[in-house]
mmCIF file of C-alpha atoms and ligand atoms in Angstrom:
data_model
loop_
_atom_site.group_PDB
_atom_site.id
_atom_site.type_symbol
_atom_site.label_atom_id
_atom_site.label_comp_id
_atom_site.label_asym_id
_atom_site.label_seq_id
_atom_site.Cartn_x
_atom_site.Cartn_y
_atom_site.Cartn_z
ATOM 1 C CA UNK A 1 33.700 11.120 15.688
ATOM 2 C CA UNK A 2 30.947 8.804 14.399
ATOM 3 C CA UNK A 3 31.864 6.332 11.653
ATOM 4 C CA UNK A 4 30.840 7.178 8.078
ATOM 5 C CA UNK A 5 29.484 4.744 5.493
ATOM 6 C CA UNK A 6 27.527 5.244 2.279
ATOM 7 C CA UNK A 7 23.947 4.075 2.407
ATOM 8 C CA UNK A 8 22.029 4.382 -0.833
ATOM 9 C CA UNK A 9 18.431 5.445 -1.041
ATOM 10 C CA UNK A 10 17.439 2.443 -3.151
ATOM 11 C CA UNK A 11 18.886 -0.551 -4.927
ATOM 12 C CA UNK A 12 17.310 -3.181 -7.196
ATOM 13 C CA UNK A 13 17.557 -6.902 -6.440
ATOM 14 C CA UNK A 14 19.000 -8.511 -9.560
ATOM 15 C CA UNK A 15 20.970 -11.745 -9.820
ATOM 16 C CA UNK A 16 22.009 -14.564 -12.158
ATOM 17 C CA UNK A 17 18.412 -15.376 -13.059
ATOM 18 C CA UNK A 18 17.854 -12.040 -14.816
ATOM 19 C CA UNK A 19 21.255 -12.399 -16.529
ATOM 20 C CA UNK A 20 20.231 -15.819 -17.816
ATOM 21 C CA UNK A 21 16.859 -14.617 -19.109
ATOM 22 C CA UNK A 22 18.408 -11.577 -20.792
ATOM 23 C CA UNK A 23 21.059 -13.786 -22.409
ATOM 24 C CA UNK A 24 18.271 -16.008 -23.805
ATOM 25 C CA UNK A 25 16.687 -12.971 -25.469
ATOM 26 C CA UNK A 26 20.002 -11.787 -26.875
ATOM 27 C CA UNK A 27 20.661 -15.230 -28.325
ATOM 28 C CA UNK A 28 17.147 -15.376 -29.818
ATOM 29 C CA UNK A 29 17.650 -12.193 -31.834
ATOM 30 C CA UNK A 30 14.032 -11.133 -31.052
ATOM 31 C CA UNK A 31 14.676 -7.877 -29.261
ATOM 32 C CA UNK A 32 11.332 -6.120 -29.701
ATOM 33 C CA UNK A 33 7.763 -7.439 -29.418
ATOM 34 C CA UNK A 34 9.029 -10.995 -29.255
ATOM 35 C CA UNK A 35 7.601 -13.868 -27.238
ATOM 36 C CA UNK A 36 9.162 -12.684 -23.967
ATOM 37 C CA UNK A 37 6.793 -9.707 -23.872
ATOM 38 C CA UNK A 38 3.796 -12.029 -24.137
ATOM 39 C CA UNK A 39 5.143 -14.259 -21.368
ATOM 40 C CA UNK A 40 5.820 -11.255 -19.152
ATOM 41 C CA UNK A 41 2.327 -9.843 -19.714
ATOM 42 C CA UNK A 42 0.648 -13.147 -18.940
ATOM 43 C CA UNK A 43 2.700 -13.736 -15.791
ATOM 44 C CA UNK A 44 2.101 -10.158 -14.604
ATOM 45 C CA UNK A 45 -1.651 -10.336 -15.167
ATOM 46 C CA UNK A 46 -1.765 -13.477 -13.077
ATOM 47 C CA UNK A 47 0.232 -11.956 -10.212
ATOM 48 C CA UNK A 48 -2.037 -8.902 -10.104
ATOM 49 C CA UNK A 49 -5.240 -10.862 -10.626
ATOM 50 C CA UNK A 50 -6.363 -8.974 -13.734
ATOM 51 C CA UNK A 51 -7.402 -10.739 -16.947
ATOM 52 C CA UNK A 52 -5.236 -8.622 -19.276
ATOM 53 C CA UNK A 53 -1.926 -6.780 -19.076
ATOM 54 C CA UNK A 54 -0.189 -4.610 -21.679
ATOM 55 C CA UNK A 55 3.506 -3.834 -21.245
ATOM 56 C CA UNK A 56 4.652 -0.286 -22.011
ATOM 57 C CA UNK A 57 7.892 1.681 -21.971
ATOM 58 C CA UNK A 58 7.214 3.436 -18.641
ATOM 59 C CA UNK A 59 4.586 4.112 -16.022
ATOM 60 C CA UNK A 60 4.168 7.570 -17.525
ATOM 61 C CA UNK A 61 3.438 6.041 -20.947
ATOM 62 C CA UNK A 62 0.835 3.768 -19.346
ATOM 63 C CA UNK A 63 -0.948 6.680 -17.652
ATOM 64 C CA UNK A 64 -0.879 8.660 -20.878
ATOM 65 C CA UNK A 65 -2.424 5.789 -22.839
ATOM 66 C CA UNK A 66 -5.227 5.393 -20.288
ATOM 67 C CA UNK A 67 -5.977 9.111 -20.654
ATOM 68 C CA UNK A 68 -6.137 8.630 -24.426
ATOM 69 C CA UNK A 69 -8.480 5.657 -23.998
ATOM 70 C CA UNK A 70 -10.666 7.714 -21.623
ATOM 71 C CA UNK A 71 -10.986 10.345 -24.361
ATOM 72 C CA UNK A 72 -9.271 13.069 -22.329
ATOM 73 C CA UNK A 73 -8.783 16.150 -24.491
ATOM 74 C CA UNK A 74 -8.603 19.957 -24.627
ATOM 75 C CA UNK A 75 -11.152 21.625 -22.357
ATOM 76 C CA UNK A 76 -11.384 18.614 -20.061
ATOM 77 C CA UNK A 77 -10.378 18.539 -16.416
ATOM 78 C CA UNK A 78 -8.663 15.565 -14.810
ATOM 79 C CA UNK A 79 -8.582 15.358 -11.033
ATOM 80 C CA UNK A 80 -5.519 13.928 -9.319
ATOM 81 C CA UNK A 81 -3.417 14.118 -6.194
ATOM 82 C CA UNK A 82 -1.033 17.041 -5.660
ATOM 83 C CA UNK A 83 1.102 14.731 -3.529
ATOM 84 C CA UNK A 84 2.367 12.388 -6.216
ATOM 85 C CA UNK A 85 4.981 12.093 -8.921
ATOM 86 C CA UNK A 86 4.416 14.595 -11.756
ATOM 87 C CA UNK A 87 3.368 11.871 -14.216
ATOM 88 C CA UNK A 88 0.008 11.523 -12.382
ATOM 89 C CA UNK A 89 -0.887 14.983 -13.698
ATOM 90 C CA UNK A 90 1.251 15.195 -16.839
ATOM 91 C CA UNK A 91 -0.649 12.314 -18.452
ATOM 92 C CA UNK A 92 -3.668 14.645 -18.737
ATOM 93 C CA UNK A 93 -1.646 17.688 -19.762
ATOM 94 C CA UNK A 94 -0.191 15.739 -22.730
ATOM 95 C CA UNK A 95 -3.739 15.542 -24.114
ATOM 96 C CA UNK A 96 -4.427 19.232 -23.621
ATOM 97 C CA UNK A 97 -6.511 18.835 -20.460
ATOM 98 C CA UNK A 98 -6.236 20.807 -17.223
ATOM 99 C CA UNK A 99 -5.028 18.943 -14.137
ATOM 100 C CA UNK A 100 -7.165 19.690 -11.084
ATOM 101 C CA UNK A 101 -5.683 18.965 -7.678
ATOM 102 C CA UNK A 102 -7.831 17.693 -4.816
ATOM 103 C CA UNK A 103 -6.272 17.644 -1.357
ATOM 104 C CA UNK A 104 -5.105 14.533 0.435
ATOM 105 C CA UNK A 105 -5.897 12.752 3.666
ATOM 106 C CA UNK A 106 -3.206 13.661 6.239
ATOM 107 C CA UNK A 107 -2.913 10.073 7.498
ATOM 108 C CA UNK A 108 -2.850 7.957 4.319
ATOM 109 C CA UNK A 109 -1.428 10.764 2.101
ATOM 110 C CA UNK A 110 -3.845 9.568 -0.605
ATOM 111 C CA UNK A 111 -6.598 11.575 -2.304
ATOM 112 C CA UNK A 112 -9.457 12.496 0.008
ATOM 113 C CA UNK A 113 -12.693 11.303 -1.659
ATOM 114 C CA UNK A 114 -14.543 14.306 -0.191
ATOM 115 C CA UNK A 115 -12.018 16.662 -1.812
ATOM 116 C CA UNK A 116 -12.381 14.812 -5.120
ATOM 117 C CA UNK A 117 -16.156 15.133 -4.940
ATOM 118 C CA UNK A 118 -15.867 18.865 -4.302
ATOM 119 C CA UNK A 119 -13.548 19.220 -7.314
ATOM 120 C CA UNK A 120 -15.868 17.530 -9.841
ATOM 121 C CA UNK A 121 -17.339 19.867 -12.445
ATOM 122 C CA UNK A 122 -19.136 19.407 -15.759
ATOM 123 C CA UNK A 123 -15.745 19.351 -17.429
ATOM 124 C CA UNK A 124 -14.276 16.518 -15.362
ATOM 125 C CA UNK A 125 -13.378 13.668 -17.675
ATOM 126 C CA UNK A 126 -11.308 11.431 -15.391
ATOM 127 C CA UNK A 127 -9.843 10.931 -11.947
ATOM 128 C CA UNK A 128 -6.279 9.643 -11.662
ATOM 129 C CA UNK A 129 -6.166 8.088 -8.198
ATOM 130 C CA UNK A 130 -2.731 7.315 -6.776
ATOM 131 C CA UNK A 131 -1.711 4.583 -4.318
ATOM 132 C CA UNK A 132 1.000 6.700 -2.821
ATOM 133 C CA UNK A 133 4.019 4.941 -1.331
ATOM 134 C CA UNK A 134 2.243 1.649 -1.990
ATOM 135 C CA UNK A 135 -0.727 2.384 0.305
ATOM 136 C CA UNK A 136 -4.007 1.658 -1.506
ATOM 137 C CA UNK A 137 -6.283 4.625 -2.176
ATOM 138 C CA UNK A 138 -10.002 4.721 -1.275
ATOM 139 C CA UNK A 139 -10.906 2.810 -4.385
ATOM 140 C CA UNK A 140 -14.562 1.980 -3.657
ATOM 141 C CA UNK A 141 -15.481 5.526 -2.689
ATOM 142 C CA UNK A 142 -13.690 6.963 -5.702
ATOM 143 C CA UNK A 143 -15.236 4.393 -8.007
ATOM 144 C CA UNK A 144 -18.737 5.176 -6.713
ATOM 145 C CA UNK A 145 -18.115 8.897 -7.290
ATOM 146 C CA UNK A 146 -16.807 8.335 -10.811
ATOM 147 C CA UNK A 147 -19.663 6.032 -11.729
ATOM 148 C CA UNK A 148 -22.233 8.486 -10.398
ATOM 149 C CA UNK A 149 -20.752 11.272 -12.548
ATOM 150 C CA UNK A 150 -19.959 9.160 -15.613
ATOM 151 C CA UNK A 151 -16.230 9.830 -15.478
ATOM 152 C CA UNK A 152 -13.279 7.494 -15.929
ATOM 153 C CA UNK A 153 -11.216 6.235 -13.017
ATOM 154 C CA UNK A 154 -7.536 5.468 -13.601
ATOM 155 C CA UNK A 155 -5.518 3.834 -10.837
ATOM 156 C CA UNK A 156 -1.947 5.102 -10.731
ATOM 157 C CA UNK A 157 -0.566 2.027 -8.978
ATOM 158 C CA UNK A 158 2.996 2.750 -10.107
ATOM 159 C CA UNK A 159 4.179 2.481 -6.501
ATOM 160 C CA UNK A 160 1.818 -0.265 -5.363
ATOM 161 C CA UNK A 161 2.616 -3.618 -6.943
ATOM 162 C CA UNK A 162 1.503 -6.265 -4.455
ATOM 163 C CA UNK A 163 -0.616 -3.948 -2.287
ATOM 164 C CA UNK A 164 -4.053 -5.215 -1.286
ATOM 165 C CA UNK A 165 -7.306 -3.322 -0.984
ATOM 166 C CA UNK A 166 -10.182 -5.014 0.854
ATOM 167 C CA UNK A 167 -8.265 -8.281 0.692
ATOM 168 C CA UNK A 168 -7.595 -8.305 -3.062
ATOM 169 C CA UNK A 169 -4.517 -7.210 -5.006
ATOM 170 C CA UNK A 170 -4.454 -3.671 -6.390
ATOM 171 C CA UNK A 171 -5.225 -4.073 -10.086
ATOM 172 C CA UNK A 172 -7.702 -6.912 -9.552
ATOM 173 C CA UNK A 173 -10.672 -4.709 -8.691
ATOM 174 C CA UNK A 174 -11.571 -3.340 -12.060
ATOM 175 C CA UNK A 175 -10.396 0.156 -12.797
ATOM 176 C CA UNK A 176 -7.490 -0.076 -15.208
ATOM 177 C CA UNK A 177 -4.251 0.316 -13.294
ATOM 178 C CA UNK A 178 -0.708 1.309 -14.187
ATOM 179 C CA UNK A 179 2.437 -0.127 -12.610
ATOM 180 C CA UNK A 180 5.993 1.152 -13.072
ATOM 181 C CA UNK A 181 9.336 -0.595 -13.138
ATOM 182 C CA UNK A 182 11.972 2.102 -12.687
ATOM 183 C CA UNK A 183 14.862 0.593 -10.658
ATOM 184 C CA UNK A 184 13.696 2.020 -7.313
ATOM 185 C CA UNK A 185 10.322 0.265 -7.614
ATOM 186 C CA UNK A 186 9.373 -3.051 -5.977
ATOM 187 C CA UNK A 187 10.433 -4.761 -9.211
ATOM 188 C CA UNK A 188 12.288 -3.368 -12.190
ATOM 189 C CA UNK A 189 12.751 -3.777 -15.928
ATOM 190 C CA UNK A 190 15.223 -0.880 -16.126
ATOM 191 C CA UNK A 191 12.648 1.425 -17.699
ATOM 192 C CA UNK A 192 9.174 0.044 -18.199
ATOM 193 C CA UNK A 193 5.590 -0.165 -17.062
ATOM 194 C CA UNK A 194 2.442 -2.269 -17.277
ATOM 195 C CA UNK A 195 -1.237 -1.498 -17.679
ATOM 196 C CA UNK A 196 -3.723 -3.998 -16.306
ATOM 197 C CA UNK A 197 -7.281 -3.987 -17.601
ATOM 198 C CA UNK A 198 -10.435 -6.038 -17.278
ATOM 199 C CA UNK A 199 -11.584 -5.318 -20.822
ATOM 200 C CA UNK A 200 -10.329 -7.277 -23.810
ATOM 201 C CA UNK A 201 -11.367 -4.454 -26.130
ATOM 202 C CA UNK A 202 -9.328 -1.944 -24.123
ATOM 203 C CA UNK A 203 -6.362 -4.326 -23.989
ATOM 204 C CA UNK A 204 -6.329 -4.645 -27.788
ATOM 205 C CA UNK A 205 -6.585 -0.880 -28.139
ATOM 206 C CA UNK A 206 -3.717 -0.340 -25.678
ATOM 207 C CA UNK A 207 -1.501 -2.772 -27.577
ATOM 208 C CA UNK A 208 -2.239 -0.876 -30.778
ATOM 209 C CA UNK A 209 -1.693 2.566 -29.216
ATOM 210 C CA UNK A 210 1.680 1.577 -27.721
ATOM 211 C CA UNK A 211 2.756 0.254 -31.125
ATOM 212 C CA UNK A 212 2.288 3.322 -33.330
ATOM 213 C CA UNK A 213 -1.403 2.578 -33.850
ATOM 214 C CA UNK A 214 -0.829 -0.651 -35.745
ATOM 215 C CA UNK A 215 -3.806 -2.993 -35.767
ATOM 216 C CA UNK A 216 -3.746 -6.724 -34.917
ATOM 217 C CA UNK A 217 -4.171 -7.483 -38.600
ATOM 218 C CA UNK A 218 -2.338 -5.418 -41.200
ATOM 219 C CA UNK A 219 1.265 -4.751 -42.080
ATOM 220 C CA UNK A 220 4.058 -3.026 -40.198
ATOM 221 C CA UNK A 221 3.500 0.168 -42.175
ATOM 222 C CA UNK A 222 -0.264 0.246 -41.824
ATOM 223 C CA UNK A 223 -1.575 2.390 -38.983
ATOM 224 C CA UNK A 224 -5.207 2.211 -37.966
ATOM 225 C CA UNK A 225 -4.985 5.142 -35.560
ATOM 226 C CA UNK A 226 -2.647 7.737 -34.094
ATOM 227 C CA UNK A 227 -0.322 5.825 -31.800
ATOM 228 C CA UNK A 228 2.937 6.149 -29.953
ATOM 229 C CA UNK A 229 6.167 4.252 -29.623
ATOM 230 C CA UNK A 230 5.556 3.157 -26.049
ATOM 231 C CA UNK A 231 6.788 -0.412 -26.511
ATOM 232 C CA UNK A 232 8.722 -2.254 -23.837
ATOM 233 C CA UNK A 233 11.512 -4.304 -25.412
ATOM 234 C CA UNK A 234 12.116 -8.006 -24.875
ATOM 235 C CA UNK A 235 15.258 -7.417 -22.841
ATOM 236 C CA UNK A 236 13.259 -5.419 -20.317
ATOM 237 C CA UNK A 237 10.568 -8.091 -20.358
ATOM 238 C CA UNK A 238 13.194 -10.763 -19.618
ATOM 239 C CA UNK A 239 14.393 -8.807 -16.584
ATOM 240 C CA UNK A 240 10.740 -8.445 -15.570
ATOM 241 C CA UNK A 241 10.154 -12.202 -15.783
ATOM 242 C CA UNK A 242 13.115 -12.827 -13.486
ATOM 243 C CA UNK A 243 11.801 -10.209 -11.061
ATOM 244 C CA UNK A 244 8.328 -11.756 -11.022
ATOM 245 C CA UNK A 245 9.806 -15.132 -10.138
ATOM 246 C CA UNK A 246 11.156 -13.656 -6.910
ATOM 247 C CA UNK A 247 8.492 -11.024 -6.322
ATOM 248 C CA UNK A 248 7.117 -12.692 -3.199
ATOM 249 C CA UNK A 249 10.595 -12.782 -1.666
ATOM 250 C CA UNK A 250 11.208 -9.145 -2.642
ATOM 251 C CA UNK A 251 7.928 -7.960 -1.131
ATOM 252 C CA UNK A 252 8.487 -9.963 2.038
ATOM 253 C CA UNK A 253 12.023 -8.633 2.449
ATOM 254 C CA UNK A 254 10.807 -5.063 1.943
ATOM 255 C CA UNK A 255 8.097 -5.563 4.565
ATOM 256 C CA UNK A 256 10.709 -6.907 6.999
ATOM 257 C CA UNK A 257 12.970 -3.904 6.422
ATOM 258 C CA UNK A 258 10.002 -1.552 6.955
ATOM 259 C CA UNK A 259 9.016 -3.318 10.179
ATOM 260 C CA UNK A 260 12.581 -2.961 11.455
ATOM 261 C CA UNK A 261 12.522 0.783 10.771
ATOM 262 C CA UNK A 262 9.178 0.898 12.560
ATOM 263 C CA UNK A 263 10.849 -0.415 15.716
ATOM 264 C CA UNK A 264 14.069 1.569 15.381
ATOM 265 C CA UNK A 265 12.294 4.901 14.868
ATOM 266 C CA UNK A 266 9.189 4.432 17.030
ATOM 267 C CA UNK A 267 10.335 6.482 19.997
ATOM 268 C CA UNK A 268 11.570 9.580 18.160
ATOM 269 C CA UNK A 269 9.074 12.314 19.058
ATOM 270 C CA UNK A 270 9.907 14.525 16.057
ATOM 271 C CA UNK A 271 8.902 11.792 13.582
ATOM 272 C CA UNK A 272 5.634 10.445 12.234
ATOM 273 C CA UNK A 273 6.053 7.054 10.592
ATOM 274 C CA UNK A 274 4.088 5.741 7.572
ATOM 275 C CA UNK A 275 0.511 4.881 8.541
ATOM 276 C CA UNK A 276 -0.191 1.304 9.541
ATOM 277 C CA UNK A 277 -2.234 -1.198 7.560
ATOM 278 C CA UNK A 278 -5.858 -1.829 8.495
ATOM 279 C CA UNK A 279 -8.407 -4.386 7.361
ATOM 280 C CA UNK A 280 -9.043 -2.593 4.043
ATOM 281 C CA UNK A 281 -5.526 -1.426 3.238
ATOM 282 C CA UNK A 282 -2.353 -3.486 3.036
ATOM 283 C CA UNK A 283 0.668 -1.539 1.901
ATOM 284 C CA UNK A 284 3.274 -2.857 -0.510
ATOM 285 C CA UNK A 285 6.487 -1.165 0.623
ATOM 286 C CA UNK A 286 7.902 1.136 -2.066
ATOM 287 C CA UNK A 287 9.845 3.735 -0.074
ATOM 288 C CA UNK A 288 10.184 4.529 3.611
ATOM 289 C CA UNK A 289 9.022 8.099 4.092
ATOM 290 C CA UNK A 290 8.951 9.747 7.501
ATOM 291 C CA UNK A 291 7.190 13.010 8.324
ATOM 292 C CA UNK A 292 9.145 15.512 10.399
ATOM 293 C CA UNK A 293 7.334 17.477 13.091
ATOM 294 C CA UNK A 294 6.381 21.073 12.324
ATOM 295 C CA UNK A 295 9.329 23.398 12.845
ATOM 296 C CA UNK A 296 12.093 20.834 12.248
ATOM 297 C CA UNK A 297 14.605 22.192 9.747
ATOM 298 C CA UNK A 298 14.468 19.530 7.019
ATOM 299 C CA UNK A 299 17.374 20.965 5.061
ATOM 300 C CA UNK A 300 19.601 20.817 8.127
ATOM 301 C CA UNK A 301 18.538 17.219 8.785
ATOM 302 C CA UNK A 302 19.372 16.288 5.182
ATOM 303 C CA UNK A 303 22.774 17.976 5.498
ATOM 304 C CA UNK A 304 23.568 16.091 8.726
ATOM 305 C CA UNK A 305 22.491 12.780 7.171
ATOM 306 C CA UNK A 306 24.652 13.498 4.131
ATOM 307 C CA UNK A 307 27.641 14.125 6.422
ATOM 308 C CA UNK A 308 27.128 10.594 7.770
ATOM 309 C CA UNK A 309 26.834 9.130 4.246
ATOM 310 C CA UNK A 310 23.091 8.524 4.517
ATOM 311 C CA UNK A 311 21.195 9.412 1.368
ATOM 312 C CA UNK A 312 17.731 10.940 1.709
ATOM 313 C CA UNK A 313 15.240 12.673 -0.575
ATOM 314 C CA UNK A 314 12.522 15.294 -0.281
ATOM 315 C CA UNK A 315 9.675 12.947 -1.302
ATOM 316 C CA UNK A 316 7.410 14.343 -2.689
ATOM 317 C CA UNK A 317 7.125 18.012 -3.654
ATOM 318 C CA UNK A 318 3.601 19.171 -4.556
ATOM 319 C CA UNK A 319 2.905 18.870 -8.266
ATOM 320 C CA UNK A 320 0.840 22.062 -8.443
ATOM 321 C CA UNK A 321 3.796 24.059 -7.103
ATOM 322 C CA UNK A 322 6.274 22.850 -9.731
ATOM 323 C CA UNK A 323 7.445 25.862 -11.761
ATOM 324 C CA UNK A 324 5.823 24.789 -15.041
ATOM 325 C CA UNK A 325 2.491 24.075 -13.331
ATOM 326 C CA UNK A 326 2.451 27.516 -11.705
ATOM 327 C CA UNK A 327 3.332 29.153 -15.000
ATOM 328 C CA UNK A 328 0.892 27.244 -17.133
ATOM 329 C CA UNK A 329 -2.112 26.926 -14.848
ATOM 330 C CA UNK A 330 -1.539 29.707 -12.307
ATOM 331 C CA UNK A 331 -1.511 27.431 -9.282
ATOM 332 C CA UNK A 332 -0.214 28.924 -6.046
ATOM 333 C CA UNK A 333 0.588 28.028 -2.447
ATOM 334 C CA UNK A 334 -2.631 27.523 -0.494
ATOM 335 C CA UNK A 335 -4.467 25.426 -3.096
ATOM 336 C CA UNK A 336 -3.996 22.149 -1.188
ATOM 337 C CA UNK A 337 -2.951 23.001 2.388
ATOM 338 C CA UNK A 338 -2.717 19.414 3.674
ATOM 339 C CA UNK A 339 -0.525 18.257 0.799
ATOM 340 C CA UNK A 340 1.606 21.392 1.045
ATOM 341 C CA UNK A 341 2.242 20.914 4.757
ATOM 342 C CA UNK A 342 3.072 17.222 4.300
ATOM 343 C CA UNK A 343 5.283 17.873 1.270
ATOM 344 C CA UNK A 344 7.376 20.378 3.211
ATOM 345 C CA UNK A 345 8.057 17.854 5.971
ATOM 346 C CA UNK A 346 8.396 14.414 4.395
ATOM 347 C CA UNK A 347 11.713 12.695 3.882
ATOM 348 C CA UNK A 348 12.572 9.370 2.229
ATOM 349 C CA UNK A 349 15.374 7.440 3.905
ATOM 350 C CA UNK A 350 17.357 4.490 2.485
ATOM 351 C CA UNK A 351 15.067 1.592 1.706
ATOM 352 C CA UNK A 352 15.347 -1.571 -0.347
ATOM 353 C CA UNK A 353 14.859 -5.309 -0.047
ATOM 354 C CA UNK A 354 18.402 -6.103 0.971
ATOM 355 C CA UNK A 355 19.154 -3.208 3.299
ATOM 356 C CA UNK A 356 21.296 -4.773 6.043
ATOM 357 C CA UNK A 357 20.132 -4.665 9.638
ATOM 358 C CA UNK A 358 23.208 -2.804 10.865
ATOM 359 C CA UNK A 359 22.872 -0.259 8.046
ATOM 360 C CA UNK A 360 19.328 0.376 9.203
ATOM 361 C CA UNK A 361 20.524 0.841 12.774
ATOM 362 C CA UNK A 362 23.135 3.277 11.435
ATOM 363 C CA UNK A 363 20.467 5.239 9.501
ATOM 364 C CA UNK A 364 18.231 5.363 12.578
ATOM 365 C CA UNK A 365 21.114 6.562 14.724
ATOM 366 C CA UNK A 366 22.063 9.248 12.186
ATOM 367 C CA UNK A 367 18.458 10.422 11.951
ATOM 368 C CA UNK A 368 17.985 10.488 15.722
ATOM 369 C CA UNK A 369 21.200 12.442 16.099
ATOM 370 C CA UNK A 370 20.236 14.900 13.340
ATOM 371 C CA UNK A 371 16.864 15.493 14.961
ATOM 372 C CA UNK A 372 18.329 16.092 18.385
ATOM 373 C CA UNK A 373 20.551 18.739 16.829
ATOM 374 C CA UNK A 374 17.921 20.242 14.518
ATOM 375 C CA UNK A 375 14.595 20.004 16.321
ATOM 376 C CA UNK A 376 13.030 23.405 17.085
HETATM 377 C C1 PLP B 401 3.013 7.584 -8.533
HETATM 378 C C2 PLP B 401 3.817 7.461 -9.786
HETATM 379 N N1 PLP B 401 3.207 7.656 -10.966
HETATM 380 C C3 PLP B 401 3.865 7.542 -12.124
HETATM 381 C C4 PLP B 401 5.201 7.230 -12.175
HETATM 382 C C5 PLP B 401 5.901 7.196 -13.497
HETATM 383 O O1 PLP B 401 6.569 6.025 -13.771
HETATM 384 P P1 PLP B 401 7.832 6.050 -14.792
HETATM 385 O O2 PLP B 401 8.961 6.681 -14.062
HETATM 386 O O3 PLP B 401 8.058 4.590 -15.081
HETATM 387 O O4 PLP B 401 7.411 6.795 -15.990
HETATM 388 C C6 PLP B 401 5.883 7.016 -10.972
HETATM 389 C C7 PLP B 401 7.317 6.676 -10.983
HETATM 390 O O5 PLP B 401 8.152 7.239 -10.368
HETATM 391 C C8 PLP B 401 5.188 7.147 -9.750
HETATM 392 O O6 PLP B 401 5.812 6.986 -8.574
#
């Protein structure tokens, strides 16, 4: 009987440095909108290569605020990827708009620019492009399309901190981008997110919108506009500062773990591995998602992995097929065939910066074994 261990899907890399920075904030008594937020924003903007960064309470909050800034409202359509986390579409729904799903490229799993072009109508107000699993989307093609049609482009880079497109960091190119810091992400603040922008005017507006619409000048109970409580607190910002200090090491370790999986899993015929980098696209490793061959029983594979203590997850279900999307917008199977096929076959396996080599070998062995038993 094979040995059993427990191997978690993800795990943040936190140590004494974050504890120290959090303790400093606690001792300072400035728990919200204190100086640590400013330091975190400045350091983050520099890492990404964008002139301005505004910290928010989550990636979802950041996407919502960029929809507000883009003027998304009732009657508008916002195009996004069906193969993403629900927030990529919900940000438009919050403002009363209709999410429109364009199909994805089967190799990169990112939005197909041709499908986006075909989905543009007179009502399209914005495109929310996603860098899925940390692989940069076709930014230049999407930007050209959006410019030609006078629509906003929002980069949902929640999974892509540190990724590079055409040699430059995602977030440095221009479209405003949103990053997320949930604990499974490349770096964490517990809950939290960051918007990067190249416009000072937009940055000031974002800081007002996240803070209940307060203006730069004016009192705490004066509100220049309708805003939200989407503030990140200083404790989260302190954790974020500690994470930024070791971000290079985190990203390098994640890339090493991914490369090891690449070798361990290369010869399994029932698996497609994440697509490789090329000159224009350099992935920042967020999760390790394999695609099972057609006909493999994914549920049985998951059950066999679970028996061996290996966590896995059905990353990602199609957004348009979520119950509330079907109910509200009438979407059905067949709308985005590529995304639907991929979504029924993809599986995230344990992945984080400090996943031990022998744990990876164990995961690979468990997966190989499950596939031998459950291939068609
Ligand atoms: C692609 C994508 N967009 C948006 C989000 C939302 O981020 P958060 O969970 O911080 O709201 C996530 C996080 O899971 C994500 O992966």
